[in-house]
Short mmCIF file of N, CA and C in Angstrom, two decimals:
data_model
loop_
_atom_site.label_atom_id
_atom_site.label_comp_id
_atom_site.label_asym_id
_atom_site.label_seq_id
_atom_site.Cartn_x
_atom_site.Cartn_y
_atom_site.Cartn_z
N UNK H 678 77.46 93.74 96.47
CA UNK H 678 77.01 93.53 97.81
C UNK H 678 75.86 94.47 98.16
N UNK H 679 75.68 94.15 99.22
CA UNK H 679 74.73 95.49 99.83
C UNK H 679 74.86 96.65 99.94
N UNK H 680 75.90 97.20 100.07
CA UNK H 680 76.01 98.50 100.13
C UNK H 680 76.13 98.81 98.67
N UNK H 681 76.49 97.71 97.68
CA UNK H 681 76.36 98.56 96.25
C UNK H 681 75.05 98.60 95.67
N UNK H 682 74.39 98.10 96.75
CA UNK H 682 72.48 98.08 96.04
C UNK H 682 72.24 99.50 96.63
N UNK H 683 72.49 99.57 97.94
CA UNK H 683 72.22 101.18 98.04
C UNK H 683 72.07 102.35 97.52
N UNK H 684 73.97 102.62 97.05
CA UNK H 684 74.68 103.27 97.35
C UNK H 684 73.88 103.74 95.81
N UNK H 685 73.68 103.38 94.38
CA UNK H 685 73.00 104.22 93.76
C UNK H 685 71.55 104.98 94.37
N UNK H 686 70.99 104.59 95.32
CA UNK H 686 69.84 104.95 95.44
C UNK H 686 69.89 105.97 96.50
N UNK H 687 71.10 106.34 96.91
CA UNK H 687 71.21 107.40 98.32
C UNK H 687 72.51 108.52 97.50
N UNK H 688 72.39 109.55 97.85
CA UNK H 688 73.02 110.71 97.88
C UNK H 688 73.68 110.67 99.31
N UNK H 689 73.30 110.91 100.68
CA UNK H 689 73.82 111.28 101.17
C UNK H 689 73.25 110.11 102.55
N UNK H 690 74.52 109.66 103.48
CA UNK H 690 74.08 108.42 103.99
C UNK H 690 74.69 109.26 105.64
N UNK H 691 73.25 109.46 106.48
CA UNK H 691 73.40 110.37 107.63
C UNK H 691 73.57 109.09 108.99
N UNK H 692 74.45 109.37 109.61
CA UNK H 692 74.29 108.55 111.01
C UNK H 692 74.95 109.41 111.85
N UNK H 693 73.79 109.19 112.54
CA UNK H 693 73.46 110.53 114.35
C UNK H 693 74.14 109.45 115.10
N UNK H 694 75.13 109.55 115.56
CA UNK H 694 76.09 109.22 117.00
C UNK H 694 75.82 109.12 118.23
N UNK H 695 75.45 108.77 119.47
CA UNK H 695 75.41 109.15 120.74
C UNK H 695 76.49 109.94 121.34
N UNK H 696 76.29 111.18 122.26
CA UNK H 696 77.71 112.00 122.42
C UNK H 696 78.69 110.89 123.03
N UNK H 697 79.85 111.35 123.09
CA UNK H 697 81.32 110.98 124.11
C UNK H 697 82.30 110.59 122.78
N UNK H 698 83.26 109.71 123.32
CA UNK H 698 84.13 109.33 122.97
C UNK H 698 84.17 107.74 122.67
N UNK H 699 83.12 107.03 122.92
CA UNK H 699 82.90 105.30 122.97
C UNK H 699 83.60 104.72 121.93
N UNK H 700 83.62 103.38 122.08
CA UNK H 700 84.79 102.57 120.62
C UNK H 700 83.43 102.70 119.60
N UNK H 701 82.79 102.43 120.00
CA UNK H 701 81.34 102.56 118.68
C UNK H 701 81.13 103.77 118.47
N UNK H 702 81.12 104.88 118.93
CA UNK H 702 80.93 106.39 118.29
C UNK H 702 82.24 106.33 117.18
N UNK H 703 83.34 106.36 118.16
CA UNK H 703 84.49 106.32 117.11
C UNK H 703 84.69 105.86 115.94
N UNK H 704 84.17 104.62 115.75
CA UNK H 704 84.22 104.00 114.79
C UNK H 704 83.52 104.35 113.58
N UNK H 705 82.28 104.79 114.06
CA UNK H 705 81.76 105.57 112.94
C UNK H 705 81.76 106.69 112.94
N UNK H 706 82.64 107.50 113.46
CA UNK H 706 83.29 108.70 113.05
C UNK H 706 84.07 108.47 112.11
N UNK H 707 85.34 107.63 112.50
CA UNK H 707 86.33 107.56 111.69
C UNK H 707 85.82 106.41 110.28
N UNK H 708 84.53 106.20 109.70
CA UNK H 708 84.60 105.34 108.79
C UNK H 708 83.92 106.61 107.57
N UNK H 709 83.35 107.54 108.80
CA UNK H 709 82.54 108.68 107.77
C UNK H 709 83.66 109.12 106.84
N UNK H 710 82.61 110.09 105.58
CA UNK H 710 83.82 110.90 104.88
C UNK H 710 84.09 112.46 105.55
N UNK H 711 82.92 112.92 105.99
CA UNK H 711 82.77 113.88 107.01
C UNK H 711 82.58 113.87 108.51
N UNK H 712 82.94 114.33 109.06
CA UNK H 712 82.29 114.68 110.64
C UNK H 712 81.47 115.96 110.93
N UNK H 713 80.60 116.00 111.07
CA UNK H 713 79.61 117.20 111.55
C UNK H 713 79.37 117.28 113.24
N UNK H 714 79.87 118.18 113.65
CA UNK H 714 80.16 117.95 115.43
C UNK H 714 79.04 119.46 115.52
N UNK H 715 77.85 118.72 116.88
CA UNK H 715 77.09 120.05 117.04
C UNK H 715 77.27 120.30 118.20
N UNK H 716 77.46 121.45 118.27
CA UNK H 716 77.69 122.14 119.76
C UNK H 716 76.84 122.95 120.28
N UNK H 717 76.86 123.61 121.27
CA UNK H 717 75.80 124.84 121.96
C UNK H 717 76.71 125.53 122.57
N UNK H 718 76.36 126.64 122.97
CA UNK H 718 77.07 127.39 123.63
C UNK H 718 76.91 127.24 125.19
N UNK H 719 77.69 126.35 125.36
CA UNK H 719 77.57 125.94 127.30
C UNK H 719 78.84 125.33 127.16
N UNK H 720 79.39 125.78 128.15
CA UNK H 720 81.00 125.38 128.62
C UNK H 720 80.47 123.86 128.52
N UNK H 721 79.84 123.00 129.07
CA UNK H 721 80.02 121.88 128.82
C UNK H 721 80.01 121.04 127.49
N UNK H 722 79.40 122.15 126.76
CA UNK H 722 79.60 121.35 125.28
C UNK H 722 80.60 121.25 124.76
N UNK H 723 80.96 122.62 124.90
CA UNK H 723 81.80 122.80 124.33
C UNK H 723 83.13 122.43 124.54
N UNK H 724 83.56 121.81 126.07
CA UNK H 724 84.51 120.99 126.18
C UNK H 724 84.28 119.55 125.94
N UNK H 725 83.00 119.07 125.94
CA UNK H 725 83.28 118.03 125.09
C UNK H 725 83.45 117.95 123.87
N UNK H 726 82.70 119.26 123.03
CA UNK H 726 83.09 118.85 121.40
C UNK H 726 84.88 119.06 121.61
N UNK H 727 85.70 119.65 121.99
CA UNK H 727 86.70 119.57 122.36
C UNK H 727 87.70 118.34 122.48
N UNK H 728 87.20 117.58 123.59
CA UNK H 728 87.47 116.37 123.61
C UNK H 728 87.19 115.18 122.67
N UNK H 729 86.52 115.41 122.24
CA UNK H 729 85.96 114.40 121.43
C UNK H 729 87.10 114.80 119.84
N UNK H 730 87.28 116.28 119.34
CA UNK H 730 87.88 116.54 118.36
C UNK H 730 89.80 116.10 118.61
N UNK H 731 89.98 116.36 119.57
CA UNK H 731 90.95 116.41 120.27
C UNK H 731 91.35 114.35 120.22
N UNK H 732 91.06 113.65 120.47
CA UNK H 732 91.04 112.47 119.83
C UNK H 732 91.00 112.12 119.03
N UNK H 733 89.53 112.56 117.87
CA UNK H 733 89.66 112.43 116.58
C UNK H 733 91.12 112.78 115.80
N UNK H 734 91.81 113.52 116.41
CA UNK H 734 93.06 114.73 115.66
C UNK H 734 94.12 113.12 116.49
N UNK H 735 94.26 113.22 117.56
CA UNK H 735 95.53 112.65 117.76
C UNK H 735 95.34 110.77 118.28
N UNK H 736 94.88 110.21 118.01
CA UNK H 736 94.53 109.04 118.11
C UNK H 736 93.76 108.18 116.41
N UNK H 737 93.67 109.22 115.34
CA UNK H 737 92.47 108.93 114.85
C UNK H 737 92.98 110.17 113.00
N UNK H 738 93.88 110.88 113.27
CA UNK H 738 94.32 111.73 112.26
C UNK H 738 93.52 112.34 111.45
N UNK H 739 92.54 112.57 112.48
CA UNK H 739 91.51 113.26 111.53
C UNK H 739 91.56 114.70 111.64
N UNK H 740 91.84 115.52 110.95
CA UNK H 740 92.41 116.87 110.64
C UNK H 740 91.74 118.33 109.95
N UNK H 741 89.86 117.49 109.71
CA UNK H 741 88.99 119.06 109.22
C UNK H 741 87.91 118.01 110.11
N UNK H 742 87.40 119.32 110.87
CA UNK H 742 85.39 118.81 111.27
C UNK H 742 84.96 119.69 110.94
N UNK H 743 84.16 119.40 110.99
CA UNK H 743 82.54 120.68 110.46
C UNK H 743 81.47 120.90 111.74
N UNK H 744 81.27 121.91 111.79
CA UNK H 744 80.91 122.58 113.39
C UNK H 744 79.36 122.98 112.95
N UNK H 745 78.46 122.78 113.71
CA UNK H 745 77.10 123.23 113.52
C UNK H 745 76.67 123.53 115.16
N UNK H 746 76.23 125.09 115.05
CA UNK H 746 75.95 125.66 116.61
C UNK H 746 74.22 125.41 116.47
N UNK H 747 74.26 124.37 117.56
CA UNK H 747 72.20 124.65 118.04
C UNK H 747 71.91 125.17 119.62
N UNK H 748 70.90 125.28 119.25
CA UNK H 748 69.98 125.98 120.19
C UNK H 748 70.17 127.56 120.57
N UNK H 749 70.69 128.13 119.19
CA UNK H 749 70.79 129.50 119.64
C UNK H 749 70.09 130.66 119.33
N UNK H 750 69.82 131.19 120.50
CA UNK H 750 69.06 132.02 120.86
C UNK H 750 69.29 133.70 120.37
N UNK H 751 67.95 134.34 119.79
CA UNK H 751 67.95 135.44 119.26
C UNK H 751 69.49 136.58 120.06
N UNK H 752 69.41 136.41 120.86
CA UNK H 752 70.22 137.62 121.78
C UNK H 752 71.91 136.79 121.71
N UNK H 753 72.18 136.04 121.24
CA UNK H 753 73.63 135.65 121.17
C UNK H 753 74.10 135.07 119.35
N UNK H 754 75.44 135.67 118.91
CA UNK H 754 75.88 135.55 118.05
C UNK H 754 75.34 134.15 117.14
N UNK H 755 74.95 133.91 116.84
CA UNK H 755 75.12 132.60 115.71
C UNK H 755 76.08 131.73 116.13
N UNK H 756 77.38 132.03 115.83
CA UNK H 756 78.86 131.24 116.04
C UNK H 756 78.91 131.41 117.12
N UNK H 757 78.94 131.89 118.04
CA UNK H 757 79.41 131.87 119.56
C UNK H 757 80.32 131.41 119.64
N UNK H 758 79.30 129.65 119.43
CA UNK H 758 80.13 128.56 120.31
C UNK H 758 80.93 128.03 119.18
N UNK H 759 81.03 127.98 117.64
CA UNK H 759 81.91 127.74 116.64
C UNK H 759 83.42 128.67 117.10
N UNK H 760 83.50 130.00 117.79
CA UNK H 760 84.15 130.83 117.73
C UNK H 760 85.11 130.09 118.96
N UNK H 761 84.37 130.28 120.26
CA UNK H 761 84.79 129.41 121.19
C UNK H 761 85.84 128.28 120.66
N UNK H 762 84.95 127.43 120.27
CA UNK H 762 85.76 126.01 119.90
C UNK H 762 86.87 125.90 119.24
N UNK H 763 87.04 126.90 118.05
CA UNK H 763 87.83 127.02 117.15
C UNK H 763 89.21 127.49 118.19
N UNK H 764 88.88 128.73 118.64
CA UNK H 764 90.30 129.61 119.15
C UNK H 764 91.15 128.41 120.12
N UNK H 765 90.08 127.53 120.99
CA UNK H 765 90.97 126.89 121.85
C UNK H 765 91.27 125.29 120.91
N UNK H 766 90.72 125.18 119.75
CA UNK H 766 91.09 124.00 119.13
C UNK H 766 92.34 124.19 118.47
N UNK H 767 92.42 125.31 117.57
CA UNK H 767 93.67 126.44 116.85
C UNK H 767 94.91 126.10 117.87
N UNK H 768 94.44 126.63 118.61
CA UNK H 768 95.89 126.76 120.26
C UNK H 768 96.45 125.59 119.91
N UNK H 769 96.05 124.37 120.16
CA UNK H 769 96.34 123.43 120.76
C UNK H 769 96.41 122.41 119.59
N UNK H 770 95.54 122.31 119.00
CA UNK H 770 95.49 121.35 118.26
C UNK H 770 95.69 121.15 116.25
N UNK H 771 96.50 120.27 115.37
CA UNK H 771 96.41 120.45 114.54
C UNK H 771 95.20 120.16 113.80
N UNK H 772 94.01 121.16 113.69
CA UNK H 772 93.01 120.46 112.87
C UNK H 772 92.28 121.64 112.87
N UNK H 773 91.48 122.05 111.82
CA UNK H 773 90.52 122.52 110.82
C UNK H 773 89.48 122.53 110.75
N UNK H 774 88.77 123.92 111.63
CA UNK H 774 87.54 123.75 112.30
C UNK H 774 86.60 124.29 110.87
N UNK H 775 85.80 123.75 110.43
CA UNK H 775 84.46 124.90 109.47
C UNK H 775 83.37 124.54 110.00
N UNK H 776 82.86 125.91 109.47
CA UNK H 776 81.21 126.22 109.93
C UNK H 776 80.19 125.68 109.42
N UNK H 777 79.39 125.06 109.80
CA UNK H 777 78.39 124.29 108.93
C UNK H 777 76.88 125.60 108.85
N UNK H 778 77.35 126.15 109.92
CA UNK H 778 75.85 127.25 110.48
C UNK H 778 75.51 126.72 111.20
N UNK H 779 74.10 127.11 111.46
CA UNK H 779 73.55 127.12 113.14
C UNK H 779 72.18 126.75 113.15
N UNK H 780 71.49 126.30 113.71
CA UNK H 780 70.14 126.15 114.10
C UNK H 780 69.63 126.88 115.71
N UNK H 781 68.86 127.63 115.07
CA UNK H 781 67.98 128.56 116.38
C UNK H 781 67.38 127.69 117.44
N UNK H 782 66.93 127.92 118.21
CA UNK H 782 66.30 128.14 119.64
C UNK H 782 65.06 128.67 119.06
N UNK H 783 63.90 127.69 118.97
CA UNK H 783 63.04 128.02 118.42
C UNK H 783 61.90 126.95 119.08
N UNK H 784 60.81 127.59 119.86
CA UNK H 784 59.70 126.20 120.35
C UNK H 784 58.99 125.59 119.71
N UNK H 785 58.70 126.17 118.12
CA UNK H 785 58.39 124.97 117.11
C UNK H 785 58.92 124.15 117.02
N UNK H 786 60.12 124.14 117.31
CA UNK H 786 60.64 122.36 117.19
C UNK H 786 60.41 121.71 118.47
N UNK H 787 59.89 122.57 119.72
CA UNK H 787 59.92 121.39 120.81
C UNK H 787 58.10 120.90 120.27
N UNK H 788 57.52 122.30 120.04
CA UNK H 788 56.16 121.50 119.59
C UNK H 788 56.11 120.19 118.09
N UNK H 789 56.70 120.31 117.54
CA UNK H 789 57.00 119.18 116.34
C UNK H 789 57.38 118.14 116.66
N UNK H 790 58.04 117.98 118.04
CA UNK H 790 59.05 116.71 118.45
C UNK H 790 57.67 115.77 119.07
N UNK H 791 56.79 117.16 119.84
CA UNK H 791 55.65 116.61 120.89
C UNK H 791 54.46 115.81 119.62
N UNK H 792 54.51 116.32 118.38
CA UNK H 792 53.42 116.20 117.56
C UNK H 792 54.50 115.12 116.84
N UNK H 793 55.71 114.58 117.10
CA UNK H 793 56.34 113.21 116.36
C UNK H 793 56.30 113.53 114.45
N UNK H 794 56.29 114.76 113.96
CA UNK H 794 56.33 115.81 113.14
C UNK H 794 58.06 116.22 112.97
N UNK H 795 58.08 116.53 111.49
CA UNK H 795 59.02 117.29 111.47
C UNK H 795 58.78 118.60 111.50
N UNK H 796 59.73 119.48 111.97
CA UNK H 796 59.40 120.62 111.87
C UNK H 796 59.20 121.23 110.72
N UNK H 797 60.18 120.79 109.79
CA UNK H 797 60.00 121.51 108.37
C UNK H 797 58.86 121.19 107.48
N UNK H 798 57.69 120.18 107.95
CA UNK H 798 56.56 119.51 107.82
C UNK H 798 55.67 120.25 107.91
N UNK H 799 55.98 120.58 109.60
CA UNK H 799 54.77 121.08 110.58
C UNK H 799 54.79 122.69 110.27
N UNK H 800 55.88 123.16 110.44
CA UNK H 800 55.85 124.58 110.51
C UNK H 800 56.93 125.30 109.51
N UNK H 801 56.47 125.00 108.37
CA UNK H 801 58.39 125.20 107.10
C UNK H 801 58.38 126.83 107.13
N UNK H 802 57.51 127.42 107.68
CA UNK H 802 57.99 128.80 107.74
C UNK H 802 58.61 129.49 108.93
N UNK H 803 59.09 128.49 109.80
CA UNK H 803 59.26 128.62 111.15
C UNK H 803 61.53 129.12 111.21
N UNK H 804 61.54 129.60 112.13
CA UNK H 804 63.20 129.97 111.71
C UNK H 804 64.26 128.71 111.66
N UNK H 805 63.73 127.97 112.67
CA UNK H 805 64.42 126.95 112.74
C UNK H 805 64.00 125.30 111.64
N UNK H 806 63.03 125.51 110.87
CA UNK H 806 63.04 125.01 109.87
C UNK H 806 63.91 125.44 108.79
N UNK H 807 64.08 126.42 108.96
CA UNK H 807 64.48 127.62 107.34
C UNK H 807 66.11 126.92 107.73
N UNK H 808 66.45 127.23 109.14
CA UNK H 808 67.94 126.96 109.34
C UNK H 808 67.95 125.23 109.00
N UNK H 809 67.16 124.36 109.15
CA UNK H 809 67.91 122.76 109.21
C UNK H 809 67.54 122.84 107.57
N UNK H 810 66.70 123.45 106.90
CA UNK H 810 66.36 123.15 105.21
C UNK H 810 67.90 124.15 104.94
N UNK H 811 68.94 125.25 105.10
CA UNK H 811 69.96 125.64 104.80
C UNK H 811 71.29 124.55 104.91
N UNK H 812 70.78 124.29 106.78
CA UNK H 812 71.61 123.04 106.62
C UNK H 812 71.84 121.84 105.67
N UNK H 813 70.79 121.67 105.45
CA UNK H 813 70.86 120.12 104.23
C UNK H 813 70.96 120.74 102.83
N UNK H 814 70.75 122.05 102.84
CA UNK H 814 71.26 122.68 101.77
C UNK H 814 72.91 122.86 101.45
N UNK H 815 73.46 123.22 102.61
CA UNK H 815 75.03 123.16 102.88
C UNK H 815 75.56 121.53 102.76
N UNK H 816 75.03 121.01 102.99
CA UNK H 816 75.63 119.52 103.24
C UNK H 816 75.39 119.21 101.61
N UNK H 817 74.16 118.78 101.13
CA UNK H 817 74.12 118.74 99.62
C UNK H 817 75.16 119.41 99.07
N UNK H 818 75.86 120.92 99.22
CA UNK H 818 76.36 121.32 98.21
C UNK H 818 78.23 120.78 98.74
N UNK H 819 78.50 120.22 99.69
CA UNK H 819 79.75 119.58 100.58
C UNK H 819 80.59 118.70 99.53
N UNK H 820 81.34 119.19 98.37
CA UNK H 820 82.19 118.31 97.71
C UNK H 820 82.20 116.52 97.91
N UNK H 821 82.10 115.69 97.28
CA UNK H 821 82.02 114.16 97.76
C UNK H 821 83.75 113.59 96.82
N UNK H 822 83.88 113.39 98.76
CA UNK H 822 85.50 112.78 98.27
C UNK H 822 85.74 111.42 97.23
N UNK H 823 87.25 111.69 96.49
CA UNK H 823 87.15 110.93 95.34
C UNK H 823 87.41 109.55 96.00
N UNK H 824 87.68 109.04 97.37
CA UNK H 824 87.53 107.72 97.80
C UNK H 824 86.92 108.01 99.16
N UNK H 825 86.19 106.89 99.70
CA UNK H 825 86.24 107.04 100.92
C UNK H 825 87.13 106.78 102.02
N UNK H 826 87.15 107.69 103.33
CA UNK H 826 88.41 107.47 104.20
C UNK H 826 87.47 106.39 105.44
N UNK H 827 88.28 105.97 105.84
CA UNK H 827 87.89 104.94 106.75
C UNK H 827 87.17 103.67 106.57
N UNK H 828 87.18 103.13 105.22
CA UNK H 828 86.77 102.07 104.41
C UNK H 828 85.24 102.05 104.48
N UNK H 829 84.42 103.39 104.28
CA UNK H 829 83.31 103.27 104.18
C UNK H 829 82.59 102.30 103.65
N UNK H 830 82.53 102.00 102.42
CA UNK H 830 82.10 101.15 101.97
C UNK H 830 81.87 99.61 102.49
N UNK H 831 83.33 99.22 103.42
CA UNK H 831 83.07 97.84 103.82
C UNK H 831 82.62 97.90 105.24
N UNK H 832 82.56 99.06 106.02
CA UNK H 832 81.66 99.49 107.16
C UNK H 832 80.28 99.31 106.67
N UNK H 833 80.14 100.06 106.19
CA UNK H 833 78.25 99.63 105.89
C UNK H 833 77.88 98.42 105.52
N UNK H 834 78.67 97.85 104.20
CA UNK H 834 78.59 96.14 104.38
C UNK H 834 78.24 95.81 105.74
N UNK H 835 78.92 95.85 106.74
CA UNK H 835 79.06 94.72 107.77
C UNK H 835 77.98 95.11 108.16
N UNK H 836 77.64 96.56 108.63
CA UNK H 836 76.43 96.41 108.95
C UNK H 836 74.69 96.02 108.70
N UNK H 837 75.17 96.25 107.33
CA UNK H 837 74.24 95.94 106.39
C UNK H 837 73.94 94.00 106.16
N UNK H 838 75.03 93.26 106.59
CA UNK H 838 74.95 92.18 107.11
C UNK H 838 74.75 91.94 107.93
N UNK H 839 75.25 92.34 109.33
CA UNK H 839 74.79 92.05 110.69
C UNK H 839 73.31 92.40 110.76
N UNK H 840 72.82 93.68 110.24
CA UNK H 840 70.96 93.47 110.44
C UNK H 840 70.53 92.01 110.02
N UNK H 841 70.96 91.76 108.89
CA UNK H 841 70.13 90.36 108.20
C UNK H 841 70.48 89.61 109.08
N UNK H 842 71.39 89.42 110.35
CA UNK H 842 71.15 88.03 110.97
C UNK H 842 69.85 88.25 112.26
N UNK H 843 69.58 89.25 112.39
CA UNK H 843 68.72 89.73 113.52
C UNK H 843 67.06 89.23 113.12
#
């Protein structure tokens, strides 16, 4: 099928979510083999990454995420908001917070976004390039499970069919 024409030609198959809790976020949460949840350090994120994990765990049995802190700024910890999330996820909930790392607070990336540029393009010596090239460095080195959970494979099919009728 389609996804087996791919699937030799990709290593690693990324899909960015819209935030909340929606039946379509969900769904491709729960078809991934990973979840990568990014947070910031603002009470509001951080109760939604909350909520959002907090479902994944009891509606959804999903039991490790992977935490990546952005937009942080020279004068506050790295983890902050990983630290945050974890202690009140721990409390409460059965599931298995890890650190993916962090991406800085850095205005080369608002200038890269304005120039439709990547940053690691535009400015690869910049901090917050160095952090998203670590990131995809961390994710590359992320064990690849011996099946997929949430029937990956016949998820992307469908979608990979539904484009062709468009």
């Amino acid at each position: 099928g389609a996804f087996s024409e791919l699937a030799h030609r990709m290593d690693v198959l990324l899909i960015d979510t819209a935030a909340g809790i929606s039946d379509e976020v969900m769904s491709f949460l729960c078809a991934a083999q990973e979840v990568l949840l990014v947070v910031c350090n603002e009470p509001t994120s951080i109760t939604d990454a909350y909520a959002l994990i907090k479902v994944l765990n009891q509606r959804y049995g999903v039991q490790r995420v992977r935490v990546v802190c952005n937009m942080v700024r020279a004068d506050e910890r790295e983890d902050a908001a990983f630290v945050k999330l974890k202690n009140v996820t721990e409390r409460f909930l059965d599931v298995h917070l890890l650190s993916a790392g962090s991406i800085s607070y850095d205005d080369h990336l608002r200038r890269a976004v304005q120039k439709q540029r990547a940053v690691t393009d535009l400015y690869p010596t910049s901090r917050v390039a160095r952090d998203f090239i670590a990131l995809a460095e961390a994710v590359d080195s992320w064990p690849i499970p011996a099946q997929a959970r949430g029937h990956l494979e016949f998820f992307v099919e469908q979608l990979v069919k539904d484009n062709r009728l468009h």
